[in-house]
Tab-separated table of C-alpha atoms in Angstrom:
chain	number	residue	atom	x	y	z
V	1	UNK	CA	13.273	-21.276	38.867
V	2	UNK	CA	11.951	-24.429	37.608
V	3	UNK	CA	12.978	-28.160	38.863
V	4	UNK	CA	13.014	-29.335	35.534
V	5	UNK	CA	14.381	-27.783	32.191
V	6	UNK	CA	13.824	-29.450	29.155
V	7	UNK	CA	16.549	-30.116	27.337
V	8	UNK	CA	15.582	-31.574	23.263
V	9	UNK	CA	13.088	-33.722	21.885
V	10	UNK	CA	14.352	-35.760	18.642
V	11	UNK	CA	11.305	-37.375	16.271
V	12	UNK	CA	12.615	-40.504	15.326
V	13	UNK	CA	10.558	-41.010	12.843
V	14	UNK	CA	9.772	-38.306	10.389
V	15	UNK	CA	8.671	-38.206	8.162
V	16	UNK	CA	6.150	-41.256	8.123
V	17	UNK	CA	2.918	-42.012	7.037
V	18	UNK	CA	-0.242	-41.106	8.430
V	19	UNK	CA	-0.624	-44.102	10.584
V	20	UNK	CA	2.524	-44.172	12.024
V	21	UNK	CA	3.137	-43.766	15.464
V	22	UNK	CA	4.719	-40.883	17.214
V	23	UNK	CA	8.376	-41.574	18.634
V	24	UNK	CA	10.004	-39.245	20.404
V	25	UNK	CA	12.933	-39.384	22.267
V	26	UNK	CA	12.789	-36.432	25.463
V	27	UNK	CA	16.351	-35.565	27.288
V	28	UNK	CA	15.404	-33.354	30.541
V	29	UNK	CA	17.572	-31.992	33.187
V	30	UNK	CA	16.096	-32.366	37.306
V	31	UNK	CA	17.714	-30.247	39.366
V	32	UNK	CA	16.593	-31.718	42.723
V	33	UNK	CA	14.774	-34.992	44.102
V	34	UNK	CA	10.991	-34.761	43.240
V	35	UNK	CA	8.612	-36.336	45.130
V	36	UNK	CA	5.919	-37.271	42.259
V	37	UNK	CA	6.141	-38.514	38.675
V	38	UNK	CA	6.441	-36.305	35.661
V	39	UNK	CA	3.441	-36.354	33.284
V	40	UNK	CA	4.311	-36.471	29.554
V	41	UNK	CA	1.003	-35.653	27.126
V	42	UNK	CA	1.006	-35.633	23.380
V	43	UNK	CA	-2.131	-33.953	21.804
V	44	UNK	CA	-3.300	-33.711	17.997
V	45	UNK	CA	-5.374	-30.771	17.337
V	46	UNK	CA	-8.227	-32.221	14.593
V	47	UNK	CA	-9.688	-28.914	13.468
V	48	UNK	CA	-8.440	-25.215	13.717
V	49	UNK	CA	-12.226	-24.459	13.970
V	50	UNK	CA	-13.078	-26.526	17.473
V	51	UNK	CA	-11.007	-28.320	19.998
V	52	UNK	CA	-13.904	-30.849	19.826
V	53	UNK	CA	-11.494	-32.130	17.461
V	54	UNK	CA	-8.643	-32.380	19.754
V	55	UNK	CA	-7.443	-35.892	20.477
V	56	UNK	CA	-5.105	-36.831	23.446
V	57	UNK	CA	-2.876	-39.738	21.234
V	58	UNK	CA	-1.121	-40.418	24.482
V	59	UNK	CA	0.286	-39.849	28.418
V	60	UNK	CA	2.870	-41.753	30.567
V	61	UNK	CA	4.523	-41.031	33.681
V	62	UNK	CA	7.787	-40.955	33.931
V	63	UNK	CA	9.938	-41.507	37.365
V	64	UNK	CA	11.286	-41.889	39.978
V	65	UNK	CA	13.229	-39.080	38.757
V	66	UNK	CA	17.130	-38.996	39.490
V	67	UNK	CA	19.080	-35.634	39.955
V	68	UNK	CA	20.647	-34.620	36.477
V	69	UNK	CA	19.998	-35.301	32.980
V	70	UNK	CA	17.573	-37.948	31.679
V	71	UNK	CA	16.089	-39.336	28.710
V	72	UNK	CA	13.387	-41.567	27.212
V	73	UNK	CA	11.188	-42.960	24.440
V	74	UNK	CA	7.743	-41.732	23.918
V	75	UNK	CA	6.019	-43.519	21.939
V	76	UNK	CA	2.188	-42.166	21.089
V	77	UNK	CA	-0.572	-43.840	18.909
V	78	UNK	CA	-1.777	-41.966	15.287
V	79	UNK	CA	-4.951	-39.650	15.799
V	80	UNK	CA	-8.142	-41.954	14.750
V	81	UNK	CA	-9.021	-40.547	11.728
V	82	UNK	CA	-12.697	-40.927	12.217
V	83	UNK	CA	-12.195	-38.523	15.054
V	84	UNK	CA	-11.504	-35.674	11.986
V	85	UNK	CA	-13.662	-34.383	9.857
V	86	UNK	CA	-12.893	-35.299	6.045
V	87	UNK	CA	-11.836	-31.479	5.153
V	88	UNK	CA	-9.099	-31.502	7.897
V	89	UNK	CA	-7.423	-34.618	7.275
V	90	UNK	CA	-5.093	-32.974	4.866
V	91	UNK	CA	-2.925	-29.790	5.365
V	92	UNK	CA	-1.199	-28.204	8.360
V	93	UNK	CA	-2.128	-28.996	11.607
V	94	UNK	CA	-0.517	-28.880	15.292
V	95	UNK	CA	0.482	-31.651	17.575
V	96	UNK	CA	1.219	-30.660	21.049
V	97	UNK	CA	3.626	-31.981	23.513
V	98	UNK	CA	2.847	-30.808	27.174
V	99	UNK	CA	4.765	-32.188	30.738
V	100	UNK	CA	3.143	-31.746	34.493
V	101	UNK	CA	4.007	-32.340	37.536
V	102	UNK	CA	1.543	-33.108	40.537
V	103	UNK	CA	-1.369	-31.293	37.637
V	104	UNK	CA	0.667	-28.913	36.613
V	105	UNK	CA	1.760	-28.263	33.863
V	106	UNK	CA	5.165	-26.132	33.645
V	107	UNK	CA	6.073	-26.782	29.665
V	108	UNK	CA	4.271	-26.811	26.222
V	109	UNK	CA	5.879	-27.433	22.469
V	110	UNK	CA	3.729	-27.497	20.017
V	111	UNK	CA	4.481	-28.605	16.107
V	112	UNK	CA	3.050	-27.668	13.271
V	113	UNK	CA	2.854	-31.119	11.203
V	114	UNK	CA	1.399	-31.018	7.648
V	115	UNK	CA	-0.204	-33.814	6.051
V	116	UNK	CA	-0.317	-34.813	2.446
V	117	UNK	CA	-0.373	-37.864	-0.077
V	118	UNK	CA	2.807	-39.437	-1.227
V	119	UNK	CA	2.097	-38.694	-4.998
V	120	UNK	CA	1.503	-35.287	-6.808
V	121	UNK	CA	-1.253	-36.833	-8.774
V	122	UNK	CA	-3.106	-37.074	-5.625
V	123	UNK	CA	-1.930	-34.324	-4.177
V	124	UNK	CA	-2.931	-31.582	-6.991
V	125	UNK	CA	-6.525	-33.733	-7.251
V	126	UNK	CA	-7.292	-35.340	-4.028
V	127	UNK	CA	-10.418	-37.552	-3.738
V	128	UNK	CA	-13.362	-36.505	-2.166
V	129	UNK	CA	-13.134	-39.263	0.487
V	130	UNK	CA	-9.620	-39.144	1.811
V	131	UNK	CA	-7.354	-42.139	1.333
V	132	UNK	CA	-5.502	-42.209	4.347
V	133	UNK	CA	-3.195	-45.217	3.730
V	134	UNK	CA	-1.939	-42.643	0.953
V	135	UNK	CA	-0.867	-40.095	3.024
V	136	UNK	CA	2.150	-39.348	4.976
V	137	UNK	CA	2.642	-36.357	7.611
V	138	UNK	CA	5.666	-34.009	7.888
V	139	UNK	CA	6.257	-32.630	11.767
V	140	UNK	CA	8.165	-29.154	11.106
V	141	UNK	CA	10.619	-30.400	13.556
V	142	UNK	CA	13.221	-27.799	13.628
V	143	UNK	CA	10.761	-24.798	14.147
V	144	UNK	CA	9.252	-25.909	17.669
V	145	UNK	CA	7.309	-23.416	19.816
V	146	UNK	CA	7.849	-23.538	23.425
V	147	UNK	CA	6.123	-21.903	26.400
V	148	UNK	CA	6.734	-22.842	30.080
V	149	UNK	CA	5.007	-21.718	32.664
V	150	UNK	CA	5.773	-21.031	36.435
V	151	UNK	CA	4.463	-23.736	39.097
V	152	UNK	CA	4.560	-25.274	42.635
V	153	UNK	CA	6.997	-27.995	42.901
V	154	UNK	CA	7.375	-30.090	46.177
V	155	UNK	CA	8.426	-27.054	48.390
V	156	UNK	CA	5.947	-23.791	48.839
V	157	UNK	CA	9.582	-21.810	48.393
V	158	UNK	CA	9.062	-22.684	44.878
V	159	UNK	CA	5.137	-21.259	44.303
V	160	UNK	CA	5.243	-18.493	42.260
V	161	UNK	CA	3.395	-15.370	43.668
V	162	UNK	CA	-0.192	-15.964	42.345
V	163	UNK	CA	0.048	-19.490	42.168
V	164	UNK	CA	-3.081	-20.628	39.511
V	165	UNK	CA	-4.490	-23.785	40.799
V	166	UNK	CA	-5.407	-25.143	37.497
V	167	UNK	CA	-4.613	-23.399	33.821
V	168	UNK	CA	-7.332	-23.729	31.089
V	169	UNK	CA	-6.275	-20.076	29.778
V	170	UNK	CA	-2.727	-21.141	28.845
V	171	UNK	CA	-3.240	-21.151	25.153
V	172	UNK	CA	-3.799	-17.525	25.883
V	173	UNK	CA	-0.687	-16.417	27.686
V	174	UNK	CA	2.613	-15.476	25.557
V	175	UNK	CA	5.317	-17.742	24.717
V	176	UNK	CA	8.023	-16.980	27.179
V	177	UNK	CA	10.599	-18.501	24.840
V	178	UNK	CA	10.059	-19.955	21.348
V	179	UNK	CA	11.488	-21.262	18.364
V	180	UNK	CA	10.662	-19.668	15.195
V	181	UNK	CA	12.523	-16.431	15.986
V	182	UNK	CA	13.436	-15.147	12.781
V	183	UNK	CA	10.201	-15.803	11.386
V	184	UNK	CA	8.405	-13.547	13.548
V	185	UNK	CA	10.666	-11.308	13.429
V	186	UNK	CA	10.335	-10.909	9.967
V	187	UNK	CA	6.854	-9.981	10.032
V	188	UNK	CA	7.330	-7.638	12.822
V	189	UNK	CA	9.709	-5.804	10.372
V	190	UNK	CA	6.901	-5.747	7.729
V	191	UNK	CA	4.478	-4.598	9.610
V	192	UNK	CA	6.720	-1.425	10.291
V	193	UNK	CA	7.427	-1.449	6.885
V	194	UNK	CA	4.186	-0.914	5.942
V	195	UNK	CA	3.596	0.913	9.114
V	196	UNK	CA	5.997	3.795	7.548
V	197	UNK	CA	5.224	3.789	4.063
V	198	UNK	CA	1.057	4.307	5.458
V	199	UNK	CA	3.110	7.433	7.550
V	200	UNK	CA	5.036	8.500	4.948
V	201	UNK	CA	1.939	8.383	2.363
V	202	UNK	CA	-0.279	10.224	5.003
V	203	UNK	CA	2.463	13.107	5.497
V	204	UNK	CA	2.807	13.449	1.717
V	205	UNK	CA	-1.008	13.974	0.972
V	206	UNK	CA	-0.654	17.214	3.871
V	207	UNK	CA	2.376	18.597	1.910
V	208	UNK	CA	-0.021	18.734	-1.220
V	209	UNK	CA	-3.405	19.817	0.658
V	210	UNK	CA	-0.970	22.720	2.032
V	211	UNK	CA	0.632	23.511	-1.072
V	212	UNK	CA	-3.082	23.830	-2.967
V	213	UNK	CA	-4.604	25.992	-0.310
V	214	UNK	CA	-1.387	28.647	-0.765
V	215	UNK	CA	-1.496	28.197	-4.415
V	216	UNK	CA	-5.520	30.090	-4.244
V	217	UNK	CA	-3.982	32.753	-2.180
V	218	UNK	CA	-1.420	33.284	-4.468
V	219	UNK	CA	-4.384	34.185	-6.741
V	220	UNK	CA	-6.220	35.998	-4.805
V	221	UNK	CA	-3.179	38.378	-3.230
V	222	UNK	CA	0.021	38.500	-4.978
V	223	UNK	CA	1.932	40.124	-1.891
V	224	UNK	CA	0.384	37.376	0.657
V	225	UNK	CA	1.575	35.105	-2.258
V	226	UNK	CA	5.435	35.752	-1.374
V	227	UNK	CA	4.738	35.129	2.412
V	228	UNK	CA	3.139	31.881	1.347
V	229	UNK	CA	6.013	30.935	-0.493
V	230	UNK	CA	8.294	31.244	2.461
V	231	UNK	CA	6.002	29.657	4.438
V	232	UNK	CA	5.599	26.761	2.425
V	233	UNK	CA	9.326	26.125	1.557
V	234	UNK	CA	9.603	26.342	5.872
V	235	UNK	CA	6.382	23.873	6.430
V	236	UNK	CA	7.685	21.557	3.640
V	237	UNK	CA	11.441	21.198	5.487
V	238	UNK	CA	9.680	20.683	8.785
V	239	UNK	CA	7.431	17.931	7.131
V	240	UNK	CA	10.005	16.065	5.270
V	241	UNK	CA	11.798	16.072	8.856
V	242	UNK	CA	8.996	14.960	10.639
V	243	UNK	CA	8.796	11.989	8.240
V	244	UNK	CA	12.202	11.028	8.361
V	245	UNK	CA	12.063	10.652	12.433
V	246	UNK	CA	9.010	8.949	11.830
V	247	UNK	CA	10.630	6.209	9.830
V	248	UNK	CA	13.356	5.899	12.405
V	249	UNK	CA	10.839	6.137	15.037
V	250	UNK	CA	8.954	2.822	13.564
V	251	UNK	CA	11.963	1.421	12.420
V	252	UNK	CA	13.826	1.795	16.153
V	253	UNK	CA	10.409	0.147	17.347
V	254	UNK	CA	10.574	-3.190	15.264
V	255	UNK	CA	13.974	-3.559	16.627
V	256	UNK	CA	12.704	-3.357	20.287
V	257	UNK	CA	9.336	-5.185	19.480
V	258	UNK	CA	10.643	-8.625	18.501
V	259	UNK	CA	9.257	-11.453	20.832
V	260	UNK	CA	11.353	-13.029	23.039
V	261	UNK	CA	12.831	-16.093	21.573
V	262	UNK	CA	15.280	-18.689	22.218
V	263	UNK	CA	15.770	-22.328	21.686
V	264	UNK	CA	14.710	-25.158	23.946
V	265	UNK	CA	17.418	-24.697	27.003
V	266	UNK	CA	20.412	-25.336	24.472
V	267	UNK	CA	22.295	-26.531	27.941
V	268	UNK	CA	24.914	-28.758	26.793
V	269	UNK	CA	25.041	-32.576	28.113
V	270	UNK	CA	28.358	-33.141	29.945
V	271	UNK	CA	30.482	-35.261	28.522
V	272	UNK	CA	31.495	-36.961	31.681
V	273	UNK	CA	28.287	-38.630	32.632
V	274	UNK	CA	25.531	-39.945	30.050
V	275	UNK	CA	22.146	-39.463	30.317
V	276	UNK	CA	20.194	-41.653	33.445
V	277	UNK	CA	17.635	-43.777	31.334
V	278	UNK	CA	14.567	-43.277	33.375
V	279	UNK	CA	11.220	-45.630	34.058
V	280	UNK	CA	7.869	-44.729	31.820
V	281	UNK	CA	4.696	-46.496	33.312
């Protein structure tokens, strides 16, 4: 069970332009007193090609920590544009905002922001050199992916069973609960789709290849002919049955497949205390 559950993050300014800072404001729930401050990172991936790219726009620690629900400003510098190479300036990209505690970090949300100039003159013929004053980023607020993973707190009670000392693989490791449900479950359901039709197709070419090969005994023996016929109307009912549980096979499997999803800890705030307004250094 983790100490700390994040609760919303709110961009309080989006859009803006390229050069704008980041603002967000972070509400968190603590469920006990923590001995160490909470690490708040914000990250702007430069290229999809290389994390060479990658810039860290900002960190702050946040505490002492009080038991219950918190919140604060984070405020984070733009990405230095001569940190990016010219091509990736413009278009989608991904900022990431990660938390730790003691060097750990227990939760990752990562938005996809996409950058592009103010006018559609520019827009449908950029310049070769971008003009960056010109441009102004979007951050896809309201589809948010979020992964948290397990860690150490103060007490060893709290250690998960293999706990990882440090985590340079968690970029690999599924999303334990995300926005963006629908989405993905949308292309899970056309990947049966297609998944059924390529079944259906395949089952449909062996109805024909059967129905050719008892066709040439038909000429070649007129009384095997009739036992062909019979055999083809029974292999022909058995295929078309075979397909059909194939479909709801794949269909039955989309339904089951869909990743786990949910919504950052939609916990409600109480309406009988506000929010403690906690220390970033």
């Amino acid at each position: 069970m983790s100490v700390v559950s994040l609760l919303g993050v709110n961009i309080l300014n989006n859009p803006a332009k390229f050069t704008d800072n980041y603002v967000f404001e972070i509400t968190f729930e603590c469920l006990e007193q923590l001995e160490k401050d909470l690490e708040w990172k914000l990250t702007y991936v430069g290229s999809a090609t290389s994390d060479q790219y990658d810039q860290e726009l900002d960190s702050l620690l946040v505490g002492p920590i009080p038991v219950g629900v918190n919140k604060f400003i984070f405020e984070a510098d733009a990405p230095k544009t001569n940190r990016i190479p010219d091509a990736d300036i413009l278009g989608v990209t991904v900022v990431l905002l990660t938390c730790s505690y003691d060097g750990r970090e227990f939760v990752r949300v990562g938005y996809y922001v996409n950058n592009e100039y103010e006018t559609d003159e520019l827009n449908a013929d950029p310049p070769a050199k971008p003009i960056v004053e010109k441009i102004r980023r979007n951050v896809l607020a309201d589809k948010p992916r979020v992964t948290r993973f397990a860690i150490k707190w103060d007490s060893e009670a709290s250690a998960p069973p293999e706990f990882p000392p440090e985590q340079p693989e968690a970029d690999l490791q599924p999303d334990d609960e995300e926005y963006g449900a629908e989405e993905l479950e949308e292309e899970a359901e056309e990947e049966g789709v297609e998944a059924a039709e390529a079944a259906g197709g395949a089952n449909a070419a062996a109805v024909a290849a059967d129905g050719d090969a008892e066709m040439e005994g038909v000429e070649e023996n007129g009384e095997q002919a009739e036992e062909d016929e019979m055999s083809e109307e029974g292999s022909v009912d058995l295929e078309n049955e075979s397909e059909d549980d194939l479909e709801e096979e794949v269909e039955g499997e989309v339904v089951e497949g869909g990743d786990d999803a949910m919504e950052v800890d939609e916990k409600p705030v109480g309406d009988s205390s506000k929010p403690h307004e906690v220390m970033a250094h």
